[in-house]
């Protein structure tokens, strides 16, 4: 939605709360310069993710869907000096771009990028009994969101916060007969988190620079 009141207020929030930031600007520029999809979270959404992450006092963060590392940088900044962020990305090109952006942000010592299908990386971590994460951000391909959530639960512990991007898609999740695989996948995810007794959860609708959308927030009991 590009209704100007929403973009104007988004700009207002941006100017109030987000100082000029060379690492983030370079990351955004790397997206337009290389022509990879321009689908990162916005600056104001990034700041909100940073705050949500910080509230969970994380030592370990998991991100599913790296792209150029824009949300990765925001999330890694919520970590203490000995914190770790693992981010999963299918495309080698995206991972290469993200690696540079993360280096430029001075966060290489905290961030590990695993390249490959997220479902497989998650299974490997589950099998390898990886230490549970404190905060998990789901933002990769939409059809398997429900699978990613089930796998995320296995990498969680009581108190783990799971946030998922793009769970409203301008209301397309309301159409039960949709042929949009992304919207259908998200609707399955939303229903699943609403019915999963192991978490408390809800959805926050968002407007602004990006389209009308929403983030799901779940906390493991
Ligand atoms: N979180 C990023 C945006 C991620 S965009 C940000 O806000 O800055 C979604 C990313 O998920 C893309 O880079 C895409 O290549 C990746 N992706 C798509 N399918 C995937 C899969 N099966 N496994 C891992 N990553 C995948
Ligand atoms: C798309 C994906 C995203 O993660 C996002 O934040 C916006 C759009 C997309 O695939 O269209
Ligand atoms: Mg997204």
Short mmCIF file of N, CA and C in Angstrom, two decimals, residues 19 42 64 140:
data_model
loop_
_atom_site.label_atom_id
_atom_site.label_comp_id
_atom_site.label_asym_id
_atom_site.label_seq_id
_atom_site.Cartn_x
_atom_site.Cartn_y
_atom_site.Cartn_z
N UNK A 19 19.26 6.95 13.16
CA UNK A 19 20.29 7.84 12.64
C UNK A 19 20.86 7.32 11.31
N UNK A 42 11.98 -2.98 5.89
CA UNK A 42 12.31 -1.55 5.78
C UNK A 42 13.17 -1.14 6.98
N UNK A 64 15.95 -17.15 9.09
CA UNK A 64 15.68 -17.99 7.92
C UNK A 64 15.36 -17.05 6.76
N UNK A 140 11.96 -16.42 4.80
CA UNK A 140 12.42 -16.97 3.51
C UNK A 140 11.20 -17.22 2.60
#
